[in-house]
Amino acid sequence: MTVASFAVNDESAPQSVALLTSDGLTLEAQLAVPADPRAVIVLCHPHPAHGGTMTSLLTSELFRTLPIMGYATLRFNFRGVGKSQGVHDNGIAERNDIEAAVNFAYEKFPTKCLALSGWSFGGDTSLAVTNEHISLWIPCAPTLRIVPAEELGAAAGSDPRPKHLIVPEHDEFRDPQSAREATANWRNTTVTDVAGADHFFVGRTNKAAELIDQFIVSFLAD
């Protein structure tokens, strides 16, 4: 696949920003903006209790690659991670963190398509958030077990906006067939396999970026 290359200059270098949650916490975040971005993407990192941060492998690779592909990209540390205030809340209060990130991205780019993506824990918690500014969800390797299944089904699962799950062929926590079964009753939801990949996308991070790009391009073309 040939990927369009967008200008990368001093202005598009990652900038440190602060997010304010509805419950009064300040979260550390970084924003990278290419010239004339096609859309904006919010990235949610994997499980804090297992060392997940906004600099974890897939999150970092997406944050590096997506701006080159033309997307304004925001990543942040969940509460209690790095310099973000607060304490870990097992995927519950973290939804406030995602809301803060989505609202910040929307305020910066109110006319752009806004895609919400997340890896593993970040994918699960993102699917529990139905902020009105979200255009589509593109979770990577969501386990679909951090947030109770009925809550996910009542949140993104019942929402008419598109959901595209990127699931590694050899995911140790939720393989593609299991993901299809778990989301069979969800509205406007598709699952794409990543051949040869495991939950950590080692050697396949570029494929995750390509799929995110494809889904957004397809959405914008509709």
mmCIF file of C-alpha atoms in Angstrom:
data_model
loop_
_atom_site.group_PDB
_atom_site.id
_atom_site.type_symbol
_atom_site.label_atom_id
_atom_site.label_comp_id
_atom_site.label_asym_id
_atom_site.label_seq_id
_atom_site.Cartn_x
_atom_site.Cartn_y
_atom_site.Cartn_z
ATOM 1 C CA MET A 1 0.000 0.000 0.000
ATOM 2 C CA THR A 2 1.269 3.472 -0.889
ATOM 3 C CA VAL A 3 0.740 6.003 1.877
ATOM 4 C CA ALA A 4 0.562 9.717 1.183
ATOM 5 C CA SER A 5 3.293 11.693 2.908
ATOM 6 C CA PHE A 6 2.414 14.996 4.549
ATOM 7 C CA ALA A 7 4.686 17.853 5.519
ATOM 8 C CA VAL A 8 6.464 17.368 8.818
ATOM 9 C CA ASN A 9 8.009 20.543 10.172
ATOM 10 C CA ASP A 10 8.644 22.284 13.471
ATOM 11 C CA GLU A 11 4.948 23.010 13.893
ATOM 12 C CA SER A 12 4.052 19.345 13.510
ATOM 13 C CA ALA A 13 6.630 18.174 16.065
ATOM 14 C CA PRO A 14 4.902 16.764 19.154
ATOM 15 C CA GLN A 15 3.821 19.427 21.594
ATOM 16 C CA SER A 16 3.109 18.843 25.267
ATOM 17 C CA VAL A 17 -0.452 19.785 26.225
ATOM 18 C CA ALA A 18 -2.584 19.426 29.345
ATOM 19 C CA LEU A 19 -6.068 17.922 29.489
ATOM 20 C CA LEU A 20 -8.562 18.793 32.221
ATOM 21 C CA THR A 21 -11.064 16.105 33.207
ATOM 22 C CA SER A 22 -14.609 16.726 34.390
ATOM 23 C CA ASP A 23 -13.597 15.574 37.884
ATOM 24 C CA GLY A 24 -10.801 18.139 38.098
ATOM 25 C CA LEU A 25 -7.666 16.210 37.186
ATOM 26 C CA THR A 26 -4.897 17.363 34.869
ATOM 27 C CA LEU A 27 -3.561 14.766 32.447
ATOM 28 C CA GLU A 28 -0.327 14.953 30.496
ATOM 29 C CA ALA A 29 -0.676 14.605 26.754
ATOM 30 C CA GLN A 30 1.090 15.195 23.472
ATOM 31 C CA LEU A 31 -0.295 16.528 20.209
ATOM 32 C CA ALA A 32 1.272 16.212 16.756
ATOM 33 C CA VAL A 33 -0.264 18.202 13.892
ATOM 34 C CA PRO A 34 0.773 17.940 10.230
ATOM 35 C CA ALA A 35 0.069 20.684 7.732
ATOM 36 C CA ASP A 36 -3.628 20.649 6.762
ATOM 37 C CA PRO A 37 -4.628 17.482 8.662
ATOM 38 C CA ARG A 38 -7.192 15.212 7.034
ATOM 39 C CA ALA A 39 -8.706 14.157 10.370
ATOM 40 C CA VAL A 40 -7.841 13.953 14.063
ATOM 41 C CA ILE A 41 -7.144 10.765 15.997
ATOM 42 C CA VAL A 42 -7.162 10.270 19.771
ATOM 43 C CA LEU A 43 -5.023 7.365 21.027
ATOM 44 C CA CYS A 44 -5.699 5.563 24.336
ATOM 45 C CA HIS A 45 -2.886 3.458 25.778
ATOM 46 C CA PRO A 46 -2.879 -0.101 27.219
ATOM 47 C CA HIS A 47 -3.443 -1.206 30.804
ATOM 48 C CA PRO A 48 -1.702 0.971 33.423
ATOM 49 C CA ALA A 49 -1.546 -1.927 35.879
ATOM 50 C CA HIS A 50 0.629 -3.805 33.391
ATOM 51 C CA GLY A 51 2.955 -0.933 32.583
ATOM 52 C CA GLY A 52 0.873 0.667 29.842
ATOM 53 C CA THR A 53 1.589 4.325 29.080
ATOM 54 C CA MET A 54 1.221 6.687 26.142
ATOM 55 C CA THR A 55 4.765 5.646 25.127
ATOM 56 C CA SER A 56 3.964 1.911 24.907
ATOM 57 C CA LEU A 57 4.970 0.240 21.642
ATOM 58 C CA LEU A 58 1.894 0.424 19.413
ATOM 59 C CA THR A 59 0.727 3.761 20.828
ATOM 60 C CA SER A 60 4.169 5.275 20.188
ATOM 61 C CA GLU A 61 4.396 3.869 16.672
ATOM 62 C CA LEU A 62 0.939 5.167 15.782
ATOM 63 C CA PHE A 63 1.777 8.563 17.266
ATOM 64 C CA ARG A 64 4.924 8.646 15.127
ATOM 65 C CA THR A 65 3.341 7.343 11.912
ATOM 66 C CA LEU A 66 -0.157 8.823 11.769
ATOM 67 C CA PRO A 67 0.946 12.485 11.559
ATOM 68 C CA ILE A 68 3.177 11.547 8.602
ATOM 69 C CA MET A 69 0.052 10.046 7.008
ATOM 70 C CA GLY A 70 -1.784 13.348 7.452
ATOM 71 C CA TYR A 71 -3.569 12.990 10.787
ATOM 72 C CA ALA A 72 -3.493 15.292 13.779
ATOM 73 C CA THR A 73 -2.804 12.857 16.595
ATOM 74 C CA LEU A 74 -3.335 13.198 20.348
ATOM 75 C CA ARG A 75 -2.038 10.745 22.931
ATOM 76 C CA PHE A 76 -2.320 11.050 26.693
ATOM 77 C CA ASN A 77 -1.575 9.261 29.938
ATOM 78 C CA PHE A 78 -4.554 7.957 31.848
ATOM 79 C CA ARG A 79 -4.995 9.131 35.450
ATOM 80 C CA GLY A 80 -2.250 7.924 37.752
ATOM 81 C CA VAL A 81 0.171 7.264 34.879
ATOM 82 C CA GLY A 82 3.333 9.322 34.351
ATOM 83 C CA LYS A 83 2.636 12.946 35.242
ATOM 84 C CA SER A 84 -1.149 12.597 35.042
ATOM 85 C CA GLN A 85 -2.928 13.274 38.300
ATOM 86 C CA GLY A 86 -5.240 10.838 40.077
ATOM 87 C CA VAL A 87 -5.199 7.079 40.579
ATOM 88 C CA HIS A 88 -6.051 4.119 38.392
ATOM 89 C CA ASP A 89 -9.760 3.213 38.492
ATOM 90 C CA ASN A 90 -10.012 -0.076 36.585
ATOM 91 C CA GLY A 91 -11.497 1.453 33.458
ATOM 92 C CA ILE A 92 -14.301 3.410 35.128
ATOM 93 C CA ALA A 93 -13.072 6.957 35.830
ATOM 94 C CA GLU A 94 -10.700 6.533 32.878
ATOM 95 C CA ARG A 95 -13.728 7.212 30.706
ATOM 96 C CA ASN A 96 -13.585 10.793 31.999
ATOM 97 C CA ASP A 97 -9.999 10.930 30.762
ATOM 98 C CA ILE A 98 -11.064 9.869 27.276
ATOM 99 C CA GLU A 99 -13.891 12.408 27.306
ATOM 100 C CA ALA A 100 -11.350 15.111 28.163
ATOM 101 C CA ALA A 101 -9.109 14.035 25.281
ATOM 102 C CA VAL A 102 -11.976 13.908 22.785
ATOM 103 C CA ASN A 103 -13.269 17.326 23.861
ATOM 104 C CA PHE A 104 -9.777 18.821 23.573
ATOM 105 C CA ALA A 105 -9.308 17.368 20.095
ATOM 106 C CA TYR A 106 -12.706 18.616 18.991
ATOM 107 C CA GLU A 107 -12.009 22.132 20.266
ATOM 108 C CA LYS A 108 -8.749 22.177 18.307
ATOM 109 C CA PHE A 109 -10.259 20.707 15.128
ATOM 110 C CA PRO A 110 -14.036 21.265 15.214
ATOM 111 C CA THR A 111 -14.545 20.661 11.491
ATOM 112 C CA LYS A 112 -12.506 17.461 11.230
ATOM 113 C CA CYS A 113 -13.534 13.827 11.427
ATOM 114 C CA LEU A 114 -12.556 12.581 14.897
ATOM 115 C CA ALA A 115 -11.495 8.955 15.261
ATOM 116 C CA LEU A 116 -11.127 7.397 18.701
ATOM 117 C CA SER A 117 -8.608 4.576 18.857
ATOM 118 C CA GLY A 118 -7.028 2.636 21.668
ATOM 119 C CA TRP A 119 -4.904 -0.417 22.217
ATOM 120 C CA SER A 120 -6.058 -3.260 24.502
ATOM 121 C CA PHE A 121 -7.318 -1.590 27.724
ATOM 122 C CA GLY A 122 -7.429 1.665 25.774
ATOM 123 C CA GLY A 123 -9.571 0.015 23.131
ATOM 124 C CA ASP A 124 -12.032 -1.341 25.676
ATOM 125 C CA THR A 125 -12.435 1.906 27.568
ATOM 126 C CA SER A 126 -12.774 3.881 24.326
ATOM 127 C CA LEU A 127 -15.740 1.704 23.339
ATOM 128 C CA ALA A 128 -17.428 2.672 26.608
ATOM 129 C CA VAL A 129 -17.380 6.370 25.615
ATOM 130 C CA THR A 130 -20.027 7.776 23.259
ATOM 131 C CA ASN A 131 -19.063 11.446 23.212
ATOM 132 C CA GLU A 132 -21.051 13.294 20.541
ATOM 133 C CA HIS A 133 -17.872 14.532 18.841
ATOM 134 C CA ILE A 134 -16.647 11.029 17.954
ATOM 135 C CA SER A 135 -17.033 10.169 14.270
ATOM 136 C CA LEU A 136 -15.902 6.542 14.498
ATOM 137 C CA TRP A 137 -14.107 4.084 16.757
ATOM 138 C CA ILE A 138 -11.044 2.108 15.625
ATOM 139 C CA PRO A 139 -9.819 0.050 18.608
ATOM 140 C CA CYS A 140 -6.738 -2.143 18.246
ATOM 141 C CA ALA A 141 -6.732 -5.524 19.988
ATOM 142 C CA PRO A 142 -9.582 -4.693 22.382
ATOM 143 C CA THR A 143 -9.964 -7.496 24.907
ATOM 144 C CA LEU A 144 -13.694 -6.751 25.311
ATOM 145 C CA ARG A 145 -13.459 -7.765 28.951
ATOM 146 C CA ILE A 146 -12.137 -4.750 30.900
ATOM 147 C CA VAL A 147 -15.566 -3.120 30.678
ATOM 148 C CA PRO A 148 -18.509 -5.518 31.186
ATOM 149 C CA ALA A 149 -19.887 -6.780 27.865
ATOM 150 C CA GLU A 150 -23.354 -5.425 28.559
ATOM 151 C CA GLU A 151 -21.920 -1.942 29.132
ATOM 152 C CA LEU A 152 -19.992 -2.005 25.876
ATOM 153 C CA GLY A 153 -23.076 -3.243 24.067
ATOM 154 C CA ALA A 154 -25.144 -0.421 25.525
ATOM 155 C CA ALA A 155 -22.462 2.158 24.680
ATOM 156 C CA ALA A 156 -20.627 1.949 21.354
ATOM 157 C CA GLY A 157 -22.344 -1.324 20.509
ATOM 158 C CA SER A 158 -25.760 0.303 20.283
ATOM 159 C CA ASP A 159 -24.481 3.474 18.614
ATOM 160 C CA PRO A 160 -25.075 3.840 14.848
ATOM 161 C CA ARG A 161 -21.664 5.398 14.221
ATOM 162 C CA PRO A 162 -19.099 2.979 12.694
ATOM 163 C CA LYS A 163 -16.841 0.748 14.736
ATOM 164 C CA HIS A 164 -13.858 -0.998 13.135
ATOM 165 C CA LEU A 165 -12.030 -3.452 15.380
ATOM 166 C CA ILE A 166 -8.441 -4.259 14.381
ATOM 167 C CA VAL A 167 -7.729 -7.690 15.879
ATOM 168 C CA PRO A 168 -4.446 -9.640 15.637
ATOM 169 C CA GLU A 169 -4.722 -13.130 14.193
ATOM 170 C CA HIS A 170 -2.931 -14.630 17.198
ATOM 171 C CA ASP A 171 -4.195 -12.303 19.920
ATOM 172 C CA GLU A 172 -3.732 -13.985 23.280
ATOM 173 C CA PHE A 173 -6.743 -12.299 24.878
ATOM 174 C CA ARG A 174 -9.383 -11.983 22.134
ATOM 175 C CA ASP A 175 -8.849 -13.510 18.692
ATOM 176 C CA PRO A 176 -10.753 -12.302 15.601
ATOM 177 C CA GLN A 177 -13.417 -15.010 15.647
ATOM 178 C CA SER A 178 -14.104 -14.411 19.327
ATOM 179 C CA ALA A 179 -14.282 -10.660 18.673
ATOM 180 C CA ARG A 180 -16.813 -11.230 15.894
ATOM 181 C CA GLU A 181 -18.931 -13.378 18.179
ATOM 182 C CA ALA A 182 -18.759 -10.844 21.013
ATOM 183 C CA THR A 183 -19.837 -7.988 18.749
ATOM 184 C CA ALA A 184 -22.302 -9.892 16.556
ATOM 185 C CA ASN A 185 -25.248 -7.844 17.829
ATOM 186 C CA TRP A 186 -23.482 -4.480 17.692
ATOM 187 C CA ARG A 187 -24.601 -1.866 15.222
ATOM 188 C CA ASN A 188 -22.377 -0.861 12.288
ATOM 189 C CA THR A 189 -19.406 -2.918 13.502
ATOM 190 C CA THR A 190 -16.726 -4.751 11.532
ATOM 191 C CA VAL A 191 -13.664 -6.764 12.541
ATOM 192 C CA THR A 192 -10.451 -6.900 10.516
ATOM 193 C CA ASP A 193 -7.769 -9.523 11.159
ATOM 194 C CA VAL A 194 -4.079 -8.658 11.220
ATOM 195 C CA ALA A 195 -2.351 -11.726 9.821
ATOM 196 C CA GLY A 196 0.615 -13.003 11.803
ATOM 197 C CA ALA A 197 0.198 -10.484 14.632
ATOM 198 C CA ASP A 198 -0.086 -11.121 18.349
ATOM 199 C CA HIS A 199 -1.638 -8.834 20.966
ATOM 200 C CA PHE A 200 1.446 -6.605 20.970
ATOM 201 C CA PHE A 201 1.630 -6.084 17.180
ATOM 202 C CA VAL A 202 5.364 -6.801 17.191
ATOM 203 C CA GLY A 203 6.495 -6.362 13.596
ATOM 204 C CA ARG A 204 2.952 -5.364 12.569
ATOM 205 C CA THR A 205 2.582 -1.817 13.897
ATOM 206 C CA ASN A 206 2.752 -0.461 10.366
ATOM 207 C CA LYS A 207 -0.202 -2.652 9.399
ATOM 208 C CA ALA A 208 -2.281 -1.205 12.255
ATOM 209 C CA ALA A 209 -1.494 2.310 11.004
ATOM 210 C CA GLU A 210 -2.422 1.363 7.439
ATOM 211 C CA LEU A 211 -5.759 -0.096 8.566
ATOM 212 C CA ILE A 212 -6.603 2.987 10.615
ATOM 213 C CA ASP A 213 -5.826 5.109 7.565
ATOM 214 C CA GLN A 214 -7.971 2.888 5.310
ATOM 215 C CA PHE A 215 -10.970 3.020 7.614
ATOM 216 C CA ILE A 216 -10.845 6.797 7.942
ATOM 217 C CA VAL A 217 -10.356 7.307 4.200
ATOM 218 C CA SER A 218 -13.352 5.042 3.545
ATOM 219 C CA PHE A 219 -15.426 6.944 6.106
ATOM 220 C CA LEU A 220 -14.543 10.302 4.576
ATOM 221 C CA ALA A 221 -15.421 9.019 1.105
ATOM 222 C CA ASP A 222 -18.964 7.989 2.091
#
